[in-house]
Structure formats: C-alpha cells, structure tokens
Coordinates of C-alpha atoms and ligand atoms in Angstrom, one line a residue:
M1 CA -32.7 9.4 -3.4
G2 CA -33.4 5.7 -3.5
Y3 CA -30.2 3.4 -2.9
K4 CA -29.4 2.7 -6.4
E5 CA -29.9 5.7 -7.1
Q6 CA -27.1 6.8 -4.2
L7 CA -25.2 4.2 -5.8
N8 CA -24.8 6.1 -8.8
Y9 CA -22.8 8.7 -6.7
F10 CA -20.5 6.5 -4.3
A11 CA -16.9 7.9 -5.1
L12 CA -17.9 11.1 -6.4
K13 CA -16.3 14.1 -4.7
E14 CA -14.2 17.3 -5.4
T15 CA -12.2 15.9 -7.9
V16 CA -14.7 12.9 -9.1
T17 CA -17.7 14.1 -10.9
I18 CA -19.9 13.2 -13.9
N19 CA -19.9 15.5 -16.8
E20 CA -22.6 17.0 -19.6
K21 CA -21.7 14.0 -21.7
D22 CA -23.0 11.8 -18.6
H23 CA -19.0 10.5 -18.5
L24 CA -17.4 9.9 -15.5
E25 CA -14.8 12.8 -15.0
I26 CA -12.0 12.9 -12.6
A27 CA -9.7 16.0 -11.9
G28 CA -11.7 17.6 -14.7
V29 CA -10.8 14.7 -17.1
D30 CA -13.3 12.9 -19.0
T31 CA -12.2 9.2 -18.3
I32 CA -13.6 8.1 -21.9
D33 CA -11.4 10.3 -23.7
L34 CA -8.5 8.8 -21.6
A35 CA -9.4 5.5 -22.3
N36 CA -10.1 5.9 -25.7
K37 CA -6.4 7.9 -25.9
Y38 CA -4.4 4.9 -24.0
G39 CA -6.5 1.9 -23.9
T40 CA -7.9 0.0 -21.2
P41 CA -7.8 -1.5 -19.0
L42 CA -6.6 1.9 -17.4
V43 CA -5.6 2.8 -14.0
I44 CA -6.0 6.3 -13.3
Y45 CA -4.7 8.0 -9.8
D46 CA -6.6 11.0 -8.9
I47 CA -3.7 13.0 -7.2
K48 CA -5.4 15.5 -5.5
T49 CA -6.8 12.8 -3.5
V50 CA -3.1 11.4 -2.8
R51 CA -2.5 15.0 -1.4
N52 CA -5.5 15.3 0.7
N53 CA -5.1 12.0 2.1
I54 CA -1.6 12.5 3.2
E55 CA -2.8 16.3 4.2
E56 CA -5.4 14.1 6.6
F57 CA -2.5 12.0 8.3
K58 CA -0.7 15.6 8.8
N59 CA -3.4 16.6 10.5
A60 CA -4.2 13.9 12.3
L61 CA -0.8 13.7 13.6
A62 CA -0.1 17.5 14.4
T63 CA -1.2 17.1 17.9
Y64 CA 1.8 14.3 18.9
P65 CA 3.6 16.2 21.3
S66 CA 6.8 15.5 19.5
E67 CA 8.0 15.2 16.1
Y68 CA 6.4 12.6 13.2
E69 CA 7.3 11.3 10.3
I70 CA 5.2 9.9 7.6
S71 CA 6.7 7.3 5.6
Y72 CA 4.1 5.9 2.7
A73 CA 4.2 2.0 2.1
S74 CA 5.6 2.0 -1.4
K75 CA 4.2 -1.5 -2.2
A76 CA 0.7 -0.2 -2.3
F77 CA 1.4 1.3 -5.6
S78 CA 5.0 2.8 -6.5
S79 CA 6.3 4.5 -10.3
I80 CA 8.5 7.1 -10.3
A81 CA 5.8 10.1 -11.0
M82 CA 4.5 8.7 -7.3
Y83 CA 7.7 9.0 -5.5
Q84 CA 8.0 12.5 -7.1
V85 CA 4.4 13.7 -5.7
L86 CA 5.1 12.0 -2.6
D87 CA 8.6 14.3 -2.4
Q88 CA 6.5 17.0 -3.2
E89 CA 4.5 16.5 -0.2
N90 CA 7.1 16.2 1.7
I91 CA 6.6 12.7 3.2
S92 CA 9.2 9.8 3.7
V93 CA 8.7 6.2 1.9
D94 CA 9.4 2.5 3.0
V95 CA 10.8 0.0 0.4
V96 CA 10.8 -3.5 1.0
S97 CA 13.1 -4.5 -2.1
G98 CA 16.3 -3.4 -4.3
G99 CA 13.9 -2.9 -6.9
E100 CA 11.6 -0.4 -4.7
L101 CA 15.0 1.4 -3.6
F102 CA 15.9 1.2 -7.4
L103 CA 12.6 3.1 -8.7
A104 CA 13.2 5.8 -5.6
K105 CA 16.5 6.2 -6.5
E106 CA 15.8 6.7 -10.0
A107 CA 12.9 9.2 -9.2
G108 CA 15.4 11.5 -7.0
F109 CA 14.0 10.6 -3.8
P110 CA 16.5 12.0 -1.0
S111 CA 17.9 9.1 0.4
E112 CA 17.5 9.8 4.1
K113 CA 14.1 9.9 3.7
I114 CA 14.2 6.2 2.7
H115 CA 13.6 3.5 5.0
F116 CA 13.9 -0.4 4.0
H117 CA 11.9 -3.3 5.3
G118 CA 11.6 -7.0 4.4
N119 CA 12.2 -10.2 6.2
N120 CA 14.7 -11.5 3.7
K121 CA 16.7 -8.8 2.5
S122 CA 19.7 -10.1 0.6
Y123 CA 23.4 -9.4 0.6
Q124 CA 22.9 -6.8 -2.7
E125 CA 20.1 -5.4 -1.5
L126 CA 21.6 -4.1 1.8
V127 CA 24.7 -3.2 -0.2
A128 CA 22.7 -1.4 -2.3
A129 CA 21.2 0.3 0.8
L130 CA 24.6 1.3 2.3
D131 CA 25.5 2.8 -1.0
Y132 CA 22.5 4.7 -1.5
E133 CA 23.0 5.8 2.4
I134 CA 19.0 5.1 3.2
G135 CA 17.5 6.7 6.4
H136 CA 16.8 3.4 8.3
I137 CA 17.2 -0.3 7.7
I138 CA 14.3 -1.8 9.5
V139 CA 16.2 -5.1 10.7
D140 CA 13.6 -7.9 10.7
N141 CA 15.8 -11.0 11.7
F142 CA 19.4 -12.2 13.1
H143 CA 20.4 -13.6 9.4
E144 CA 20.1 -9.6 8.6
L145 CA 21.6 -8.2 12.0
K146 CA 24.7 -10.5 11.4
M147 CA 25.1 -9.3 8.0
L148 CA 24.8 -6.0 8.5
E149 CA 27.0 -6.3 10.9
Q150 CA 29.7 -7.6 9.0
L151 CA 29.0 -5.4 6.3
T152 CA 28.9 -2.0 7.9
K153 CA 32.4 -2.8 10.0
K154 CA 34.0 -3.7 6.4
R155 CA 32.5 -0.8 4.7
E156 CA 33.4 1.5 8.0
Q157 CA 30.0 3.0 7.6
K158 CA 27.6 4.0 10.1
I159 CA 23.6 3.0 9.1
K160 CA 20.8 4.2 11.5
V161 CA 18.5 0.7 12.1
I162 CA 15.5 0.0 13.7
I163 CA 14.3 -3.4 15.4
R164 CA 11.0 -4.9 14.2
V165 CA 9.2 -6.4 16.9
T166 CA 6.3 -9.2 16.9
P167 CA 4.2 -7.8 19.5
G168 CA 1.8 -11.1 19.8
V169 CA -1.4 -9.2 19.1
T170 CA -4.0 -10.8 16.8
A171 CA -5.3 -7.8 14.5
D172 CA -9.2 -8.1 13.3
T173 CA -8.3 -8.9 9.4
H174 CA -7.9 -11.1 6.6
K175 CA -5.2 -13.7 7.7
Y176 CA -3.3 -13.2 4.8
I177 CA -2.4 -10.0 6.1
M178 CA -2.2 -9.9 9.6
T179 CA 1.5 -9.4 10.8
G180 CA 1.9 -9.1 14.4
H181 CA 0.4 -12.3 15.9
T182 CA 3.2 -14.6 17.5
D183 CA 3.3 -17.1 14.4
S184 CA 4.0 -14.6 12.2
K185 CA 7.6 -14.6 9.3
F186 CA 8.4 -10.8 10.4
G187 CA 10.1 -9.4 13.3
F188 CA 11.9 -10.5 16.3
D189 CA 9.2 -11.8 18.9
L190 CA 8.8 -9.7 22.2
K191 CA 7.7 -12.3 24.3
N192 CA 10.4 -15.2 24.0
G193 CA 13.3 -13.0 24.5
Q194 CA 14.5 -12.5 20.9
A195 CA 13.6 -9.0 20.6
E196 CA 15.7 -7.8 23.4
E197 CA 18.5 -9.8 22.3
A198 CA 18.3 -8.1 19.0
V199 CA 18.2 -4.7 20.7
R200 CA 21.2 -5.6 22.8
L201 CA 23.1 -6.6 19.9
A202 CA 22.4 -3.3 18.0
Q203 CA 22.9 -1.2 21.2
K204 CA 26.6 -2.5 21.5
S205 CA 27.6 -2.3 17.5
E206 CA 30.3 -0.1 16.5
F207 CA 28.3 0.7 13.5
L208 CA 24.8 0.2 13.8
E209 CA 22.8 3.1 15.3
L210 CA 20.3 2.0 17.3
S211 CA 17.4 4.6 16.5
G212 CA 14.3 2.4 18.2
L213 CA 11.6 -0.2 17.7
H214 CA 9.2 -0.9 14.8
M215 CA 6.1 -2.9 14.9
H216 CA 3.2 -3.5 12.4
I217 CA 0.0 -5.7 12.9
G218 CA -1.6 -5.7 9.8
S219 CA -3.2 -4.2 7.1
Q220 CA -7.1 -3.0 6.2
I221 CA -7.5 -2.7 9.8
F222 CA -10.6 -0.3 11.6
G223 CA -10.3 -0.2 15.0
T224 CA -7.8 1.6 17.2
E225 CA -7.7 -1.4 20.1
S226 CA -5.5 -3.6 18.3
Y227 CA -2.9 -1.0 17.7
V228 CA -2.9 0.2 21.2
L229 CA -2.8 -3.5 22.9
A230 CA 0.3 -3.6 20.7
M231 CA 2.0 -0.1 21.8
D232 CA 1.5 -1.1 25.0
Q233 CA 3.4 -4.6 24.5
V234 CA 6.3 -2.8 22.8
L235 CA 6.2 0.3 25.3
R236 CA 6.7 -2.2 28.3
S237 CA 9.6 -3.8 27.1
A238 CA 10.8 -0.3 26.0
K239 CA 10.9 1.0 29.8
E240 CA 12.1 -2.7 30.9
W241 CA 15.0 -2.4 28.8
Y242 CA 15.5 1.4 29.5
I243 CA 16.1 0.2 33.3
S244 CA 18.4 -2.9 32.6
F245 CA 20.7 -1.5 29.9
G246 CA 19.6 2.1 29.2
F247 CA 18.1 1.4 25.8
Q248 CA 16.7 4.8 24.5
M249 CA 13.7 4.5 22.2
K250 CA 14.5 7.7 20.2
V251 CA 11.8 6.7 17.5
L252 CA 8.6 4.4 17.4
N253 CA 7.3 3.2 14.1
I254 CA 4.0 2.1 14.6
G255 CA 3.5 0.4 11.1
G256 CA 0.7 1.1 8.5
G257 CA -2.7 -1.1 8.0
F258 CA -5.1 1.9 8.4
G259 CA -8.4 0.5 6.3
I260 CA -10.3 2.4 3.5
Q261 CA -13.6 2.0 1.9
H262 CA -14.0 0.0 -1.0
T263 CA -17.8 -0.3 -1.5
P264 CA -20.6 1.8 -0.3
D265 CA -21.8 -1.2 1.7
D266 CA -18.2 -0.9 3.9
E267 CA -18.3 1.3 6.5
A268 CA -17.5 5.0 5.9
V269 CA -14.1 5.7 7.6
S270 CA -11.8 8.6 9.2
V271 CA -8.3 7.9 8.9
K272 CA -7.6 10.9 10.6
R273 CA -9.9 9.9 13.7
Q274 CA -8.6 6.5 13.9
V275 CA -4.7 8.1 14.0
E276 CA -5.6 11.0 16.1
T277 CA -6.9 8.1 18.6
I278 CA -4.0 6.0 18.3
S279 CA -1.5 8.8 19.0
Q280 CA -3.7 10.3 22.1
E281 CA -3.4 6.7 23.3
L282 CA 0.3 6.4 22.5
V283 CA 0.7 9.6 24.5
K284 CA -1.5 8.2 27.4
L285 CA 0.8 5.0 27.6
L286 CA 4.6 7.0 27.2
D287 CA 3.1 9.1 30.4
L288 CA 2.2 5.8 32.1
Y289 CA 5.6 3.9 31.3
D290 CA 7.2 7.5 32.1
L291 CA 9.1 7.2 28.9
A292 CA 10.3 10.5 26.6
Y293 CA 8.1 11.1 23.5
P294 CA 9.4 9.3 20.5
I295 CA 9.6 10.4 17.1
L296 CA 6.6 8.9 16.0
Q297 CA 6.6 6.9 12.7
I298 CA 3.8 5.7 10.8
E299 CA 3.7 3.7 7.5
P300 CA 0.4 3.9 5.5
G301 CA 0.2 2.5 2.1
R302 CA -3.1 2.0 1.4
S303 CA -4.7 4.6 3.2
I304 CA -2.9 7.2 1.1
V305 CA -3.3 6.1 -2.5
G306 CA -6.4 3.3 -2.0
T307 CA -9.3 6.2 -2.8
A308 CA -7.3 7.6 -5.6
G309 CA -7.5 5.1 -7.9
T310 CA -10.0 4.1 -10.4
T311 CA -9.7 1.2 -12.9
I312 CA -11.4 1.4 -16.6
Y313 CA -12.2 -1.7 -18.4
E314 CA -13.8 -2.2 -21.6
I315 CA -16.9 -4.6 -21.2
G316 CA -17.2 -7.4 -23.8
S317 CA -18.8 -10.5 -23.8
K318 CA -21.9 -11.9 -21.7
K319 CA -23.3 -15.0 -20.5
A320 CA -26.7 -15.3 -19.1
I321 CA -27.5 -18.5 -17.0
P322 CA -31.4 -17.8 -16.6
G323 CA -32.4 -18.0 -13.0
I324 CA -28.5 -18.4 -12.0
R325 CA -26.4 -15.4 -13.0
N326 CA -25.9 -12.6 -15.3
Y327 CA -21.7 -12.6 -16.4
I328 CA -20.3 -9.7 -17.9
S329 CA -16.6 -10.1 -19.0
I330 CA -13.9 -7.3 -18.7
D331 CA -10.5 -7.1 -20.7
G332 CA -8.5 -7.1 -17.3
G333 CA -9.2 -9.4 -14.4
M334 CA -6.9 -10.8 -12.0
S335 CA -3.9 -10.2 -13.9
D336 CA -4.7 -6.4 -12.9
N337 CA -6.4 -6.8 -9.9
I338 CA -6.1 -10.2 -7.5
R339 CA -7.7 -9.1 -4.5
P340 CA -11.2 -10.7 -5.1
A341 CA -9.7 -13.9 -5.8
M342 CA -6.7 -14.0 -3.1
Y343 CA -8.5 -12.0 -0.1
N344 CA -12.2 -12.3 -1.3
S345 CA -12.0 -8.5 -1.7
K346 CA -15.1 -6.6 -2.7
Y347 CA -15.4 -3.7 -5.1
F348 CA -18.0 -1.1 -6.4
A349 CA -18.5 -0.1 -10.2
S350 CA -20.1 2.2 -12.5
L351 CA -20.7 2.5 -16.4
A352 CA -17.8 5.4 -17.0
N353 CA -19.8 6.2 -19.9
R354 CA -23.5 6.3 -18.8
M355 CA -23.1 7.4 -15.1
K356 CA -26.7 8.3 -14.4
D357 CA -28.4 5.5 -16.3
E358 CA -30.6 3.6 -13.4
R359 CA -29.0 0.2 -12.4
T360 CA -32.0 -2.2 -13.5
T361 CA -30.0 -5.7 -14.0
K362 CA -27.6 -7.6 -11.2
V363 CA -24.6 -8.9 -13.1
S364 CA -21.1 -10.8 -12.3
V365 CA -18.5 -9.2 -13.6
A366 CA -15.6 -11.7 -14.7
G367 CA -12.3 -11.3 -15.8
K368 CA -10.4 -12.2 -18.9
A369 CA -8.0 -15.0 -17.1
C370 CA -8.6 -18.7 -17.7
E371 CA -9.5 -19.1 -14.2
S372 CA -13.1 -19.6 -12.8
G373 CA -12.3 -17.6 -9.5
D374 CA -11.3 -14.6 -11.6
M375 CA -14.5 -13.2 -10.8
L376 CA -14.0 -9.1 -9.9
I377 CA -17.3 -8.6 -8.7
M378 CA -20.0 -10.7 -7.6
D379 CA -23.9 -9.4 -7.9
L380 CA -23.6 -5.9 -8.7
D381 CA -26.5 -3.8 -10.1
L382 CA -25.6 -2.3 -12.9
P383 CA -27.8 -0.6 -15.9
E384 CA -28.2 -3.0 -19.1
V385 CA -25.0 -3.1 -20.7
K386 CA -23.5 -3.7 -23.8
A387 CA -20.4 -4.7 -25.3
G388 CA -17.7 -1.5 -25.9
D389 CA -19.5 0.0 -22.5
K390 CA -16.6 1.2 -19.9
L391 CA -16.3 -0.2 -16.6
A392 CA -15.1 2.1 -13.9
V393 CA -14.2 0.0 -11.1
F394 CA -13.4 2.8 -8.2
H395 CA -11.0 2.8 -4.9
T396 CA -8.5 0.3 -6.8
G397 CA -5.5 2.7 -6.1
D398 CA -4.3 0.0 -3.2
Y399 CA -2.2 -3.2 -4.2
A400 CA -4.0 -3.9 -7.6
F401 CA -1.4 -2.3 -10.0
A402 CA 1.3 -3.0 -7.3
M403 CA 0.2 -6.9 -7.6
A404 CA -0.5 -7.1 -11.0
S405 CA 0.6 -10.1 -13.3
N406 CA 1.3 -11.7 -16.7
Y407 CA -0.8 -14.3 -16.0
N408 CA -2.0 -15.9 -19.3
R409 CA 0.5 -13.5 -20.9
I410 CA -1.5 -10.7 -20.3
P411 CA 0.2 -7.3 -20.9
R412 CA -0.3 -5.0 -17.8
P413 CA -2.3 -1.6 -17.8
A414 CA -1.4 1.5 -18.5
V415 CA -1.1 4.0 -15.1
V416 CA -2.3 7.7 -15.6
F417 CA -2.4 10.7 -13.3
V418 CA -4.7 13.5 -13.8
E419 CA -5.1 16.8 -11.5
N420 CA -6.6 20.0 -12.2
G421 CA -7.6 19.3 -15.8
R422 CA -4.4 18.0 -17.0
E423 CA -3.2 14.0 -17.5
F424 CA -0.4 12.6 -17.4
L425 CA 0.9 8.7 -18.5
S426 CA 3.1 7.5 -15.5
I427 CA 3.5 4.1 -16.6
R428 CA 3.1 3.2 -20.4
R429 CA 0.9 0.0 -21.1
E430 CA 2.7 -3.4 -21.6
E431 CA 2.8 -4.4 -25.0
V432 CA 2.8 -8.3 -26.0
K433 CA 6.3 -7.3 -27.8
D434 CA 7.6 -6.3 -24.2
F435 CA 7.9 -10.2 -23.6
M436 CA 10.3 -10.4 -25.9
R437 CA 13.0 -8.6 -23.9
F438 CA 13.0 -11.7 -21.8
E439 CA 12.7 -14.6 -24.3
N440 CA 15.4 -16.6 -26.2
H441 CA 14.9 -19.0 -29.0
L442 CA 16.0 -22.5 -28.4
P443 CA 19.6 -23.0 -30.2
V444 CA 19.6 -25.3 -33.3
D445 CA 21.8 -27.7 -31.3
F446 CA 20.1 -28.1 -27.9
Ligands
LIG501 N1 4.1 -1.1 6.9 C1 4.5 -2.5 6.7 C2 5.6 -3.0 7.3 C3 3.7 -3.4 6.2 O1 3.9 -4.8 5.8 C4 2.9 -3.0 5.3 C5 2.1 -3.7 4.1 C6 2.6 -1.5 5.4 C7 3.4 -0.7 6.4 C8 1.7 -1.0 4.9 O2 0.5 -1.3 4.7 P1 -1.3 -0.7 4.5 O3 -1.2 0.9 5.2 O4 -0.7 -0.4 3.3 O5 -2.3 -1.3 4.7 N2 -1.6 -7.0 -0.8 C9 -2.4 -6.8 0.7 C10 -2.0 -5.6 1.6 C11 -0.6 -6.2 2.0 C12 0.0 -5.3 3.0 C13 1.6 -5.8 3.2 N3 2.1 -5.1 4.5 C14 -3.6 -6.3 -0.1 O6 -3.9 -6.1 -1.2 O7 -4.4 -6.1 0.8

C-alpha cells in the first residue's frame, strides 16, 4: 500500500472504521448521518477511546509501588457528560476556574476527587471550592496562600493543599505551552527560596493541611528527560525540607503534558511507555534521596481526550490560484479550533463521505473567519473535492472545542458522544439567537 493510500487509514482503529457506503464510521455510527442530523461543524467524541486512554494510564501506573491518582485536566475538554464518563472510570479531575468547578459539580462529580488549579484564583472561586469541600487546592502564589489562610480561619474549615513549585526546567515544546521554566507565571520558584517559604507557611497553618508538592513542565511533551530533571529538583528540595523542618511529602503531583500524535507524520507515541518510564525513574530518585513513596498524582488532559475527537465540517467554496495554491473552505475553522493559528499545530483529514477515494490533489483548508491566518490545514492531499463533501479532521479532542470562541459571531458547534452504536448529544449547537441572552438594546434616552 502506497503512502497516499495508507493515509486513508490514519486514525482508523477498532472503533473507527469505513462502512459499506464508504463513509467514516465511529463506534458503529455513520458520521455522515450524524452530520445530517446535527449539522456541521460537528465534534464527535469516541467514548471507548477515552476509556481506553484512561486504561492505558492505569496500566502504566500499576507498577508504581504506592498509590496513584489520575486527575483529568478538564481544560482539555469539559462537559457534564464527560465528567460523568470520567466518574464512571473512577478517576479524579482538576479544574482551573469557577466555571469548570461549577460544571463538575452540576455533573455530580464527587467533590473529594476535584482538585483546583490556577495562578489567579479569585476570592469567590476559593469560596466555591471550600463550599463544595473539594479534594485539594493547588496553591500557586503568596496572594492565594494568604487569602486561603484567612478564609479557612474565618470559616473554621480545613482544606487540603498542595504547593505548586516551578522546578526551573525547560521542556521541549512550544513556548506558549511550557510552564516549568523559571520565567513562568505559574507556581513558587524552587531556586530562589519562594517555594520553601510557601511550604513552611502552609505547614504551620492551622487550617491548611499540606499534602505535598506539584509540578507541571508543559504540554505536548514526548520524552521523559525533562520530567526526570524536574522530579529530581523537586525531590532534592523535599529531602532538604524534610531534614530542616520535617516536611513530609505525602503526595507528589507531576502534572500532565504527555504528547499525542495528531497527524500521520508525527511519530507514533506510547503514553504507557512514557508514563511507565517516568514512574520507574521516580522510584529510583525516591530511593536515591531516601524518601517515602508518596501518592503519585498525574494530570493528563490532551492524552485522554485528544485522539477521541473528530470534527466534521462541510466543504463550501474553492479558490484555485494556478501554480500557487488550491484553497478549499469549510464551515468552521479558528472559531472551533484555534490551535493551528495559535501554535502552528498540524492536523490530518479525510473526506468522511468518500473515505477510500484516491488522494489526487493538494489543497489547503481555509476556515471561514475573516482572518488570513484562519487556515486549518496547509497542503493536504485529498480526492478532488466538491461543495457539500464532508471533511473529517482527526484527533481534535484536545483543546479545540475547549478553546472555541464566537469570533465573527460564529456559533459554537454541537458535541456528540458515540459508543457501541449509540449516539448522544452532549452539548447542543449554539444558534445565533443564543447571542440575545447577553444583549440589550440601547435605551431611547441614552
Ligand atoms: N496540569 C496543569 C497544571 C496544566 O497547566 C495542564 C495544561 C495540564 C495539567 C494538562 O496538560 P495536558 O496533559 O493536556 O498536556 N491550549 C494548549 C495546551 C495548554 C495546556 C495548559 N495546561 C494546546 O492547545 O496545546
């Protein structure tokens, strides 16, 4: 099979197949039927893949000699139904705003399995977290530490906290999604003594129960080296603080950031191998520093939902500039997936209604926003396309819908879950009349 033919099979797996109509089928559901029913753009989540991805993390962590906790980073994609799926799989979640906390709560997600992140949590957000008696607050800075100290004292309420430290390690990824280097807005700096001060303050607090430390070095990281370097920094400090003031690291959260494959040209990755290696290296470091094995928390977002998402668009206009470029336009773009414009991210796509047709022409896929930079995919081989064809863009489950906007007043797409031949509308499509929920007409006397 030639490369072009092989491309037709990228993203196909147990749950993602081609049916007898030559349509893309996910979990036994014809994606063209879904597009006809719900309209386009349409985001489809293959829930079995979400469950399999979680299972892979569980298998990878099974060899860690103490307890572990998988805390899904909701920011990658959240919906009430997704929180319910995560709960069915018996994992935890992290939230980064009052909005995500609200949704998790509405989903009935167990409060003790919710952990709260963020570099500027507001007073109201901290109150909401205390009201809901969540599992941990991951404290990011002195302002928050002080506010939380005062709040818990006033309420005479205890809460478990984890101190987020910045290990001073540069991860090999896009600079917009690196977080572990010293010049970062997140966390207490390990090298200049601020992290130690925060740990001391939390340890002597009456109402804050200090569980341990958190680090997160960035996102879409493929290797293990920067995790190991960062863990080494964190554990060395944990040992020093144990000796100097009896700090006990009951929990170590090493963040998320595990990379996924978005296109056939990306190297195939094994999250299992990556996490297994990190966990084994962690055990070596713990032994080296003679530290007790903490509960190991990880916070994957992208690697749980990314490969489970497919976006279906309808193709409309075309513009051929001979010798230069063939543009084809879709009915969405940067309003439902800002990642190409923001991080230069690459995607791969097929014609969902003609999966096996040979890819004979090179096209560039333009979004519909009034912005030259709204190009979803550059230089993609596709069959000759015509208006009305459906384009399936693969592996869009991570941070695409989650970062969607109403730029150009384009309504956000619907989100459908599919599993075992069944479909379910998780988030309904926005309609232009929804904009009126926020609008007021100018008063006559204004
Ligand atoms: N934990 C913390 C503290 C984080 O800041 C993040 C991501 C995660 C966990 C989850 O990382 P993941 O496993 O999903 O890589 N919008 C960007 C990604 C931003 C990531 C922000 N923090 C993108 O579309 O690539």
